[in-house]
Amino acid sequence: AQSVSQHNHHVILSEAASLELGCNYSYGGTVNLFWYVQYPGQHLQLLLKYFSGDPLVKGIKGFEAEFIKSKFSFNLRKPSVQWSDTAEYFCAVTPRGTGRRALTFGSGTRLQVQP
Amino acid sequence: DGGITQSPKYLFRKEGQNVTLSCEQNLNHDAMYWYRQDPGQGLRLIYYSQIVNDFQKGDIAEGYSVSREKKESFPLTVTSAQKNPTAFYLCASSIDLKGPQPQHFGDGTRLSIL
């Protein structure tokens, strides 16, 4: 079975600081990778996804993530955060080639951006 | 607007009582999912359904039941066998094309014990 680890549980940054949130997964085969974001009072929404091809993927609102296969990692980055980025961020995977479409989530990282 | 509607937003359960959480989608998605969200644990899969009249257990199905009689509806029943039901419940759906598709989520139902 697959699992996902997000080691940063709570991150506090000032506006304009750079962001990197860690995500590591454990699975013996290939995976599809996702980052979801949950803004306060809103539903979970897709930030970006990686299925294949260029390991550097760009998402909405200036976010990007890099898949490093050798490290089983899919870290989320943003060069300069804004107060509106305050939210909870979840990394998720689905195994490829198994027919399973349900997501396995990490425990989430709560990001607080101070003005 | 297309989307997923979960109701009610807040629900309270008494001891020994079954409660049903509603999930409706008008996205014409084939697959639907139920997740449970607990603080510090992320989301865990309870049940999922890839087609009408068929559903599969997820990672934490004990104490829960579902039905999928219509494409747009996937209600979740939290039975009295679920000893720790207090959590935030999220319903999701995805179009079931070949290959992975992102999931769309509802606003959730928060269930508490009286």
Coordinates of N, CA, C and O in Angstrom, one line a residue, chain A residues 100 103-104, chain B residues 44-47 57-62:
Chain A
R100 N -6.9 1.8 -9.2 CA -7.3 2.6 -8.0 C -7.3 4.1 -8.3 O -6.2 4.6 -8.7
L103 N -7.6 8.7 -3.8 CA -6.3 9.4 -3.3 C -5.9 8.9 -2.0 O -6.7 8.6 -1.1
T104 N -4.6 8.8 -1.8 CA -4.0 8.6 -0.5 C -3.3 10.0 -0.1 O -2.5 10.4 -0.9
Chain B
R44 N -8.7 10.3 4.9 CA -8.6 8.8 4.8 C -9.8 8.3 4.0 O -10.9 8.8 4.3
L45 N -9.6 7.4 3.1 CA -10.7 6.9 2.3 C -11.6 5.9 3.0 O -11.2 4.9 3.6
I46 N -12.9 6.2 3.0 CA -13.9 5.3 3.6 C -14.5 4.3 2.6 O -14.4 3.1 2.8
Y47 N -15.1 4.9 1.6 CA -15.7 4.1 0.5 C -15.5 4.8 -0.8 O -15.4 6.1 -0.8
K57 N -14.9 -0.9 -0.6 CA -14.4 -0.4 0.7 C -13.1 0.3 0.5 O -12.2 -0.1 -0.3
G58 N -12.9 1.3 1.3 CA -11.6 2.1 1.3 C -10.8 1.6 2.5 O -10.9 0.4 2.9
D59 N -10.0 2.4 3.0 CA -9.0 2.1 4.1 C -9.6 2.0 5.5 O -9.1 1.3 6.3
I60 N -10.8 2.7 5.7 CA -11.4 2.7 7.0 C -12.9 2.5 6.9 O -13.7 3.3 7.5
A61 N -13.3 1.4 6.3 CA -14.8 1.3 6.0 C -15.6 0.8 7.2 O -16.8 0.9 7.2
E62 N -14.9 0.2 8.2 CA -15.7 -0.4 9.3 C -16.6 0.7 10.0 O -16.1 1.7 10.4

